[in-house]
């Protein structure tokens, strides 16, 4: 579990609405992430990156950083949430730079936002956005 000072250090450069802040303050969620990190370590697994399709505003970015993922490609098709996703990606990159710089590391951006849909074919699609931005699809809806 992170101490209050460690949580404060992690959150001091984050926008106040950054979704990972809630996760950092949620002791149970943080405990699960730390257990998963220990499992990775005990199995000799070093997570290198994650491609998150349907990233929404990037709620999981903090978890990916805590789990040791070096890179995260956050793909989102909904233009309504792209500004928030880009803000959160910038915040994670600033946080990674803040903690890596004192060790002499100059990491590439840890996270990148990409505004597109993912499918088997190239082309243009229509995104059907539901009442909540988290429930969107390129497939027709029955609502």
CSV table of N, CA and C in Angstrom, one decimal:
chain,number,residue,atom,x,y,z
A,1,UNK,N,0.8,-1.2,0.0
A,1,UNK,CA,0.0,0.0,0.0
A,1,UNK,C,0.9,1.2,0.0
A,2,UNK,N,0.5,2.2,-0.8
A,2,UNK,CA,1.3,3.5,-0.8
A,2,UNK,C,1.0,4.3,0.4
A,3,UNK,N,2.0,5.0,0.9
A,3,UNK,CA,1.8,5.9,2.0
A,3,UNK,C,1.1,7.1,1.5
A,4,UNK,N,0.6,7.9,2.4
A,4,UNK,CA,0.0,9.2,2.1
A,4,UNK,C,0.9,10.1,1.3
A,5,UNK,N,2.2,10.2,1.7
A,5,UNK,CA,3.1,11.0,1.0
A,5,UNK,C,3.4,10.5,-0.4
A,6,UNK,N,3.4,9.1,-0.6
A,6,UNK,CA,3.6,8.6,-1.9
A,6,UNK,C,2.4,8.8,-2.8
A,7,UNK,N,1.2,8.7,-2.3
A,7,UNK,CA,0.0,9.0,-3.0
A,7,UNK,C,0.0,10.5,-3.5
A,8,UNK,N,0.4,11.4,-2.5
A,8,UNK,CA,0.5,12.8,-2.8
A,8,UNK,C,1.5,13.1,-3.9
A,9,UNK,N,2.7,12.5,-3.9
A,9,UNK,CA,3.7,12.7,-4.9
A,9,UNK,C,3.2,12.2,-6.2
A,10,UNK,N,2.5,11.1,-6.3
A,10,UNK,CA,2.0,10.6,-7.6
A,10,UNK,C,0.9,11.5,-8.1
A,11,UNK,N,0.1,12.1,-7.3
A,11,UNK,CA,-1.1,12.9,-7.7
A,11,UNK,C,-0.8,14.3,-7.9
A,12,UNK,N,0.3,14.9,-7.4
A,12,UNK,CA,0.5,16.3,-7.4
A,12,UNK,C,0.5,16.9,-8.8
A,13,UNK,N,1.0,16.2,-9.8
A,13,UNK,CA,1.0,16.8,-11.2
A,13,UNK,C,-0.2,16.4,-12.0
A,14,UNK,N,-1.1,15.7,-11.5
A,14,UNK,CA,-2.3,15.2,-12.2
A,14,UNK,C,-3.4,16.2,-12.3
A,15,UNK,N,-4.1,16.3,-13.4
A,15,UNK,CA,-5.3,17.1,-13.4
A,15,UNK,C,-6.3,16.6,-12.3
A,16,UNK,N,-7.1,17.5,-11.6
A,16,UNK,CA,-7.9,17.1,-10.5
A,16,UNK,C,-8.9,16.0,-10.9
A,17,UNK,N,-9.3,16.0,-12.2
A,17,UNK,CA,-10.3,15.0,-12.6
A,17,UNK,C,-9.6,13.7,-13.2
A,18,UNK,N,-8.3,13.6,-13.0
A,18,UNK,CA,-7.6,12.4,-13.6
A,18,UNK,C,-8.2,11.1,-13.0
A,19,UNK,N,-8.7,10.2,-13.8
A,19,UNK,CA,-9.4,9.0,-13.3
A,19,UNK,C,-8.5,8.1,-12.4
A,20,UNK,N,-7.2,8.1,-12.6
A,20,UNK,CA,-6.4,7.2,-11.8
A,20,UNK,C,-6.2,7.7,-10.4
A,21,UNK,N,-6.6,8.9,-10.1
A,21,UNK,CA,-6.5,9.4,-8.7
A,21,UNK,C,-7.4,8.6,-7.8
A,22,UNK,N,-8.6,8.3,-8.3
A,22,UNK,CA,-9.5,7.5,-7.5
A,22,UNK,C,-9.0,6.2,-7.2
A,23,UNK,N,-8.3,5.6,-8.2
A,23,UNK,CA,-7.7,4.3,-8.0
A,23,UNK,C,-6.6,4.3,-7.0
A,24,UNK,N,-5.8,5.4,-7.0
A,24,UNK,CA,-4.7,5.5,-6.1
A,24,UNK,C,-5.2,5.6,-4.7
A,25,UNK,N,-6.4,6.2,-4.5
A,25,UNK,CA,-6.9,6.4,-3.2
A,25,UNK,C,-7.8,5.2,-2.7
A,26,UNK,N,-8.1,4.3,-3.7
A,26,UNK,CA,-8.9,3.1,-3.4
A,26,UNK,C,-7.9,2.0,-2.9
A,27,UNK,N,-7.8,1.8,-1.6
A,27,UNK,CA,-6.8,0.8,-1.1
A,27,UNK,C,-7.0,-0.6,-1.6
A,28,UNK,N,-8.2,-1.0,-1.8
A,28,UNK,CA,-8.5,-2.4,-2.3
A,28,UNK,C,-8.0,-2.5,-3.7
A,29,UNK,N,-8.4,-1.6,-4.6
A,29,UNK,CA,-7.9,-1.7,-6.0
A,29,UNK,C,-6.4,-1.6,-6.1
A,30,UNK,N,-5.8,-0.8,-5.3
A,30,UNK,CA,-4.4,-0.7,-5.3
A,30,UNK,C,-3.7,-1.9,-4.9
A,31,UNK,N,-4.3,-2.6,-3.9
A,31,UNK,CA,-3.8,-3.9,-3.4
A,31,UNK,C,-3.8,-4.9,-4.5
A,32,UNK,N,-4.9,-5.0,-5.2
A,32,UNK,CA,-5.0,-5.9,-6.3
A,32,UNK,C,-4.0,-5.7,-7.4
A,33,UNK,N,-3.7,-4.4,-7.7
A,33,UNK,CA,-2.7,-4.1,-8.7
A,33,UNK,C,-1.3,-4.5,-8.2
A,34,UNK,N,-1.0,-4.3,-6.9
A,34,UNK,CA,0.3,-4.6,-6.4
A,34,UNK,C,0.5,-6.1,-6.3
A,35,UNK,N,-0.6,-6.9,-6.1
A,35,UNK,CA,-0.6,-8.4,-6.1
A,35,UNK,C,-0.3,-8.8,-7.5
A,36,UNK,N,-0.9,-8.2,-8.5
A,36,UNK,CA,-0.7,-8.6,-9.9
A,36,UNK,C,0.7,-8.3,-10.3
A,37,UNK,N,1.3,-7.1,-9.8
A,37,UNK,CA,2.7,-6.8,-10.1
A,37,UNK,C,3.6,-7.8,-9.5
A,38,UNK,N,3.3,-8.3,-8.3
A,38,UNK,CA,4.2,-9.3,-7.7
A,38,UNK,C,4.1,-10.6,-8.4
A,39,UNK,N,2.9,-10.9,-9.0
A,39,UNK,CA,2.8,-12.1,-9.8
A,39,UNK,C,3.7,-12.0,-11.0
A,40,UNK,N,3.6,-10.9,-11.7
A,40,UNK,CA,4.5,-10.6,-12.8
A,40,UNK,C,5.9,-10.8,-12.5
A,41,UNK,N,6.3,-10.2,-11.4
A,41,UNK,CA,7.7,-10.3,-10.9
A,41,UNK,C,8.1,-11.7,-10.6
A,42,UNK,N,7.3,-12.5,-9.9
A,42,UNK,CA,7.6,-13.8,-9.5
A,42,UNK,C,7.7,-14.8,-10.7
A,43,UNK,N,6.9,-14.5,-11.7
A,43,UNK,CA,7.0,-15.3,-12.9
A,43,UNK,C,8.0,-14.9,-13.9
A,44,UNK,N,8.7,-13.8,-13.6
A,44,UNK,CA,9.8,-13.3,-14.5
A,44,UNK,C,9.2,-12.6,-15.7
A,45,UNK,N,8.0,-12.1,-15.6
A,45,UNK,CA,7.3,-11.4,-16.7
A,45,UNK,C,7.5,-9.9,-16.5
A,46,UNK,N,8.1,-9.3,-17.6
A,46,UNK,CA,8.3,-7.9,-17.6
A,46,UNK,C,7.3,-7.3,-18.6
A,47,UNK,N,6.2,-6.7,-18.2
A,47,UNK,CA,5.3,-6.2,-19.2
A,47,UNK,C,5.9,-5.1,-20.0
A,48,UNK,N,5.8,-5.2,-21.3
A,48,UNK,CA,6.5,-4.2,-22.1
A,48,UNK,C,5.5,-3.1,-22.6
A,49,UNK,N,4.3,-3.6,-22.9
A,49,UNK,CA,3.3,-2.6,-23.5
A,49,UNK,C,1.9,-3.2,-23.5
A,50,UNK,N,1.0,-2.3,-23.8
A,50,UNK,CA,-0.4,-2.7,-23.9
A,50,UNK,C,-1.0,-1.9,-25.0
A,51,UNK,N,-1.9,-2.5,-25.7
A,51,UNK,CA,-2.8,-1.8,-26.7
A,51,UNK,C,-4.2,-1.9,-26.2
A,52,UNK,N,-4.7,-0.8,-25.8
A,52,UNK,CA,-6.1,-0.7,-25.2
A,52,UNK,C,-7.0,-0.1,-26.3
A,53,UNK,N,-7.8,-1.0,-26.9
A,53,UNK,CA,-8.8,-0.6,-27.9
A,53,UNK,C,-10.1,-0.3,-27.1
A,54,UNK,N,-10.7,0.9,-27.3
A,54,UNK,CA,-11.8,1.3,-26.6
A,54,UNK,C,-11.4,1.9,-25.3
A,55,UNK,N,-10.4,2.8,-25.3
A,55,UNK,CA,-9.8,3.4,-24.1
A,55,UNK,C,-10.6,4.4,-23.4
A,56,UNK,N,-11.7,4.9,-24.0
A,56,UNK,CA,-12.5,6.0,-23.4
A,56,UNK,C,-11.6,7.1,-23.0
A,57,UNK,N,-11.6,7.5,-21.7
A,57,UNK,CA,-10.7,8.6,-21.3
A,57,UNK,C,-9.4,8.1,-20.6
A,58,UNK,N,-9.2,6.8,-20.7
A,58,UNK,CA,-7.9,6.3,-20.2
A,58,UNK,C,-7.9,6.0,-18.7
A,59,UNK,N,-9.0,5.6,-18.2
A,59,UNK,CA,-9.1,5.3,-16.7
A,59,UNK,C,-8.0,4.4,-16.2
A,60,UNK,N,-7.5,3.5,-17.1
A,60,UNK,CA,-6.6,2.4,-16.7
A,60,UNK,C,-5.1,2.8,-16.8
A,61,UNK,N,-4.9,4.0,-17.3
A,61,UNK,CA,-3.5,4.4,-17.5
A,61,UNK,C,-2.6,4.3,-16.2
A,62,UNK,N,-3.2,4.8,-15.1
A,62,UNK,CA,-2.4,4.7,-13.8
A,62,UNK,C,-2.1,3.2,-13.4
A,63,UNK,N,-3.1,2.4,-13.7
A,63,UNK,CA,-2.9,0.9,-13.4
A,63,UNK,C,-1.7,0.4,-14.3
A,64,UNK,N,-1.7,0.7,-15.6
A,64,UNK,CA,-0.7,0.3,-16.5
A,64,UNK,C,0.7,0.7,-16.0
A,65,UNK,N,0.8,1.9,-15.5
A,65,UNK,CA,2.1,2.5,-15.0
A,65,UNK,C,2.5,1.7,-13.8
A,66,UNK,N,1.5,1.5,-12.9
A,66,UNK,CA,1.9,0.8,-11.6
A,66,UNK,C,2.3,-0.6,-11.9
A,67,UNK,N,1.7,-1.2,-12.9
A,67,UNK,CA,2.0,-2.6,-13.3
A,67,UNK,C,3.3,-2.8,-14.0
A,68,UNK,N,3.9,-1.6,-14.4
A,68,UNK,CA,5.2,-1.7,-15.0
A,68,UNK,C,5.2,-1.7,-16.5
A,69,UNK,N,4.1,-1.5,-17.1
A,69,UNK,CA,4.1,-1.4,-18.6
A,69,UNK,C,4.9,-0.2,-19.0
A,70,UNK,N,5.8,-0.4,-20.0
A,70,UNK,CA,6.6,0.7,-20.4
A,70,UNK,C,5.9,1.6,-21.4
A,71,UNK,N,4.9,1.0,-22.1
A,71,UNK,CA,4.2,1.8,-23.1
A,71,UNK,C,2.7,1.4,-23.1
A,72,UNK,N,1.9,2.4,-23.5
A,72,UNK,CA,0.4,2.1,-23.7
A,72,UNK,C,-0.1,2.9,-24.9
A,73,UNK,N,-0.7,2.2,-25.8
A,73,UNK,CA,-1.3,2.8,-26.9
A,73,UNK,C,-2.8,2.7,-26.7
A,74,UNK,N,-3.4,3.9,-26.5
A,74,UNK,CA,-4.8,4.1,-26.1
A,74,UNK,C,-5.6,4.4,-27.3
A,75,UNK,N,-6.4,3.5,-27.8
A,75,UNK,CA,-7.2,3.7,-29.1
A,75,UNK,C,-8.6,4.0,-28.7
A,76,UNK,N,-9.2,5.1,-29.2
A,76,UNK,CA,-10.6,5.5,-29.0
A,76,UNK,C,-11.2,6.1,-30.2
A,77,UNK,N,-12.4,5.6,-30.6
A,77,UNK,CA,-13.1,6.1,-31.8
A,77,UNK,C,-14.0,7.3,-31.5
A,78,UNK,N,-14.4,7.4,-30.3
A,78,UNK,CA,-15.5,8.4,-29.9
A,78,UNK,C,-14.8,9.8,-29.8
A,79,UNK,N,-15.1,10.7,-30.8
A,79,UNK,CA,-14.5,12.1,-30.7
A,79,UNK,C,-14.9,12.9,-29.5
A,80,UNK,N,-16.0,12.5,-28.8
A,80,UNK,CA,-16.4,13.3,-27.6
A,80,UNK,C,-15.5,13.1,-26.5
A,81,UNK,N,-14.8,12.0,-26.4
A,81,UNK,CA,-13.9,11.7,-25.2
A,81,UNK,C,-12.4,11.9,-25.5
A,82,UNK,N,-12.1,12.2,-26.8
A,82,UNK,CA,-10.7,12.3,-27.2
A,82,UNK,C,-10.0,13.4,-26.4
A,83,UNK,N,-10.6,14.6,-26.2
A,83,UNK,CA,-9.8,15.6,-25.4
A,83,UNK,C,-9.5,15.2,-24.0
A,84,UNK,N,-10.4,14.5,-23.3
A,84,UNK,CA,-10.1,14.0,-22.0
A,84,UNK,C,-9.0,12.9,-22.0
A,85,UNK,N,-9.1,12.0,-23.0
A,85,UNK,CA,-8.1,11.0,-23.2
A,85,UNK,C,-6.7,11.6,-23.4
A,86,UNK,N,-6.7,12.6,-24.3
A,86,UNK,CA,-5.4,13.3,-24.5
A,86,UNK,C,-4.8,14.0,-23.3
A,87,UNK,N,-5.7,14.6,-22.5
A,87,UNK,CA,-5.2,15.2,-21.2
A,87,UNK,C,-4.6,14.2,-20.3
A,88,UNK,N,-5.3,13.0,-20.2
A,88,UNK,CA,-4.9,12.0,-19.3
A,88,UNK,C,-3.6,11.3,-19.8
A,89,UNK,N,-3.4,11.2,-21.1
A,89,UNK,CA,-2.2,10.6,-21.6
A,89,UNK,C,-1.0,11.6,-21.4
A,90,UNK,N,-1.3,12.9,-21.5
A,90,UNK,CA,-0.3,13.9,-21.3
A,90,UNK,C,0.1,13.9,-19.8
A,91,UNK,N,-0.8,13.7,-18.9
A,91,UNK,CA,-0.6,13.7,-17.5
A,91,UNK,C,0.3,12.5,-17.1
A,92,UNK,N,0.0,11.3,-17.7
A,92,UNK,CA,0.8,10.1,-17.4
A,92,UNK,C,2.2,10.3,-17.9
A,93,UNK,N,2.3,10.9,-19.1
A,93,UNK,CA,3.7,11.1,-19.7
A,93,UNK,C,4.5,12.0,-18.8
A,94,UNK,N,3.8,13.1,-18.3
A,94,UNK,CA,4.5,14.0,-17.4
A,94,UNK,C,4.9,13.3,-16.1
A,95,UNK,N,4.0,12.5,-15.6
A,95,UNK,CA,4.4,11.7,-14.3
A,95,UNK,C,5.6,10.8,-14.6
A,96,UNK,N,5.5,10.1,-15.7
A,96,UNK,CA,6.7,9.1,-16.0
A,96,UNK,C,8.0,9.9,-16.1
A,97,UNK,N,7.9,11.0,-16.8
A,97,UNK,CA,9.1,11.9,-17.0
A,97,UNK,C,9.6,12.4,-15.6
A,98,UNK,N,8.7,12.8,-14.8
A,98,UNK,CA,9.1,13.3,-13.4
A,98,UNK,C,9.8,12.2,-12.6
A,99,UNK,N,9.4,11.0,-12.7
A,99,UNK,CA,10.0,9.9,-11.9
A,99,UNK,C,11.2,9.3,-12.6
A,100,UNK,N,11.3,9.3,-13.9
A,100,UNK,CA,12.4,8.7,-14.6
A,100,UNK,C,13.6,9.7,-14.7
A,101,UNK,N,13.3,11.0,-14.8
A,101,UNK,CA,14.4,12.0,-15.0
A,101,UNK,C,15.4,11.9,-13.9
A,102,UNK,N,15.1,11.9,-12.6
A,102,UNK,CA,16.1,11.8,-11.5
A,102,UNK,C,17.0,10.6,-11.6
A,103,UNK,N,16.6,9.6,-12.3
A,103,UNK,CA,17.4,8.4,-12.5
A,103,UNK,C,18.3,8.4,-13.8
A,104,UNK,N,18.2,9.6,-14.4
A,104,UNK,CA,19.0,9.7,-15.7
A,104,UNK,C,18.3,9.1,-16.9
A,105,UNK,N,17.1,8.7,-16.8
A,105,UNK,CA,16.4,8.1,-17.9
A,105,UNK,C,15.6,9.1,-18.7
A,106,UNK,N,15.6,9.0,-19.9
A,106,UNK,CA,14.8,9.9,-20.8
A,106,UNK,C,13.8,9.0,-21.6
A,107,UNK,N,12.7,8.6,-21.0
A,107,UNK,CA,11.8,7.7,-21.7
A,107,UNK,C,11.1,8.3,-22.8
A,108,UNK,N,10.8,7.5,-23.8
A,108,UNK,CA,9.9,8.0,-24.8
A,108,UNK,C,8.5,8.2,-24.1
A,109,UNK,N,7.6,8.9,-24.8
A,109,UNK,CA,6.3,9.0,-24.1
A,109,UNK,C,5.8,7.6,-23.7
A,110,UNK,N,5.3,7.5,-22.5
A,110,UNK,CA,4.8,6.2,-22.0
A,110,UNK,C,3.5,5.8,-22.7
A,111,UNK,N,2.7,6.9,-22.9
A,111,UNK,CA,1.3,6.6,-23.5
A,111,UNK,C,1.1,7.5,-24.7
A,112,UNK,N,0.3,6.9,-25.6
A,112,UNK,CA,-0.1,7.7,-26.8
A,112,UNK,C,-1.6,7.4,-27.1
A,113,UNK,N,-2.3,8.5,-27.4
A,113,UNK,CA,-3.7,8.4,-27.7
A,113,UNK,C,-3.8,8.4,-29.3
A,114,UNK,N,-4.7,7.5,-29.7
A,114,UNK,CA,-4.9,7.4,-31.2
A,114,UNK,C,-6.5,7.5,-31.4
A,115,UNK,N,-6.9,8.5,-32.2
A,115,UNK,CA,-8.3,8.6,-32.5
A,115,UNK,C,-8.7,7.9,-33.8
A,116,UNK,N,-9.2,6.6,-33.6
A,116,UNK,CA,-9.6,5.8,-34.8
A,116,UNK,C,-10.4,4.6,-34.2
A,117,UNK,N,-11.0,4.0,-35.2
A,117,UNK,CA,-11.7,2.7,-34.9
A,117,UNK,C,-10.8,1.6,-35.4
A,118,UNK,N,-11.0,0.4,-34.8
A,118,UNK,CA,-10.2,-0.8,-35.2
A,118,UNK,C,-11.1,-1.8,-35.8
A,119,UNK,N,-10.7,-2.3,-37.0
A,119,UNK,CA,-11.5,-3.4,-37.6
A,119,UNK,C,-10.7,-4.2,-38.6
A,120,UNK,N,-11.3,-5.1,-39.2
A,120,UNK,CA,-10.6,-6.0,-40.2
A,120,UNK,C,-10.3,-5.3,-41.5
A,121,UNK,N,-11.1,-4.3,-41.9
A,121,UNK,CA,-10.9,-3.6,-43.2
A,121,UNK,C,-10.6,-2.1,-43.0
A,122,UNK,N,-9.8,-1.6,-44.0
A,122,UNK,CA,-9.6,-0.2,-44.0
A,122,UNK,C,-10.8,0.5,-44.5
A,123,UNK,N,-11.0,1.7,-44.1
A,123,UNK,CA,-12.1,2.5,-44.6
A,123,UNK,C,-12.7,3.4,-43.5
A,124,UNK,N,-13.8,4.0,-43.9
A,124,UNK,CA,-14.5,5.0,-43.0
A,124,UNK,C,-15.7,4.3,-42.5
A,125,UNK,N,-16.0,4.4,-41.2
A,125,UNK,CA,-17.2,3.8,-40.6
A,125,UNK,C,-17.9,4.9,-39.8
A,126,UNK,N,-19.2,4.6,-39.5
A,126,UNK,CA,-20.0,5.4,-38.7
A,126,UNK,C,-20.0,4.9,-37.2
A,127,UNK,N,-19.7,5.7,-36.3
A,127,UNK,CA,-19.7,5.3,-34.9
A,127,UNK,C,-21.0,5.7,-34.3
A,128,UNK,N,-21.7,4.7,-33.8
A,128,UNK,CA,-23.0,4.8,-33.1
A,128,UNK,C,-22.7,5.1,-31.6
A,129,UNK,N,-22.9,6.3,-31.2
A,129,UNK,CA,-22.7,6.7,-29.8
A,129,UNK,C,-24.0,6.6,-29.0
A,130,UNK,N,-23.9,5.9,-27.9
A,130,UNK,CA,-25.1,5.7,-27.1
A,130,UNK,C,-25.2,6.9,-26.1
A,131,UNK,N,-26.2,6.9,-25.3
A,131,UNK,CA,-26.4,8.0,-24.3
A,131,UNK,C,-25.1,8.2,-23.4
A,132,UNK,N,-24.5,7.1,-23.1
A,132,UNK,CA,-23.2,7.2,-22.3
A,132,UNK,C,-22.1,7.0,-23.3
A,133,UNK,N,-21.0,7.7,-23.2
A,133,UNK,CA,-19.9,7.7,-24.1
A,133,UNK,C,-19.2,6.3,-24.0
A,134,UNK,N,-19.4,5.6,-23.0
A,134,UNK,CA,-18.7,4.3,-22.8
A,134,UNK,C,-19.3,3.2,-23.6
A,135,UNK,N,-20.5,3.4,-24.2
A,135,UNK,CA,-21.2,2.3,-24.9
A,135,UNK,C,-21.4,2.8,-26.4
A,136,UNK,N,-20.4,2.7,-27.1
A,136,UNK,CA,-20.4,3.1,-28.6
A,136,UNK,C,-19.9,1.9,-29.4
A,137,UNK,N,-20.4,1.9,-30.6
A,137,UNK,CA,-20.0,0.7,-31.5
A,137,UNK,C,-20.1,1.1,-33.0
A,138,UNK,N,-19.4,0.4,-33.8
A,138,UNK,CA,-19.5,0.6,-35.2
A,138,UNK,C,-20.7,-0.2,-35.8
A,139,UNK,N,-21.2,-1.1,-34.9
A,139,UNK,CA,-22.3,-2.0,-35.3
A,139,UNK,C,-23.6,-1.3,-35.0
A,140,UNK,N,-24.7,-1.6,-35.8
A,140,UNK,CA,-26.0,-0.9,-35.5
A,140,UNK,C,-26.5,-1.3,-34.1
A,141,UNK,N,-27.2,-0.4,-33.6
A,141,UNK,CA,-27.7,-0.6,-32.2
A,141,UNK,C,-29.2,-1.0,-32.3
A,142,UNK,N,-29.6,-1.6,-31.3
A,142,UNK,CA,-31.0,-2.0,-31.2
A,142,UNK,C,-31.8,-1.1,-30.2
A,143,UNK,N,-31.2,0.0,-29.9
A,143,UNK,CA,-31.8,0.9,-28.9
A,143,UNK,C,-32.6,2.0,-29.6
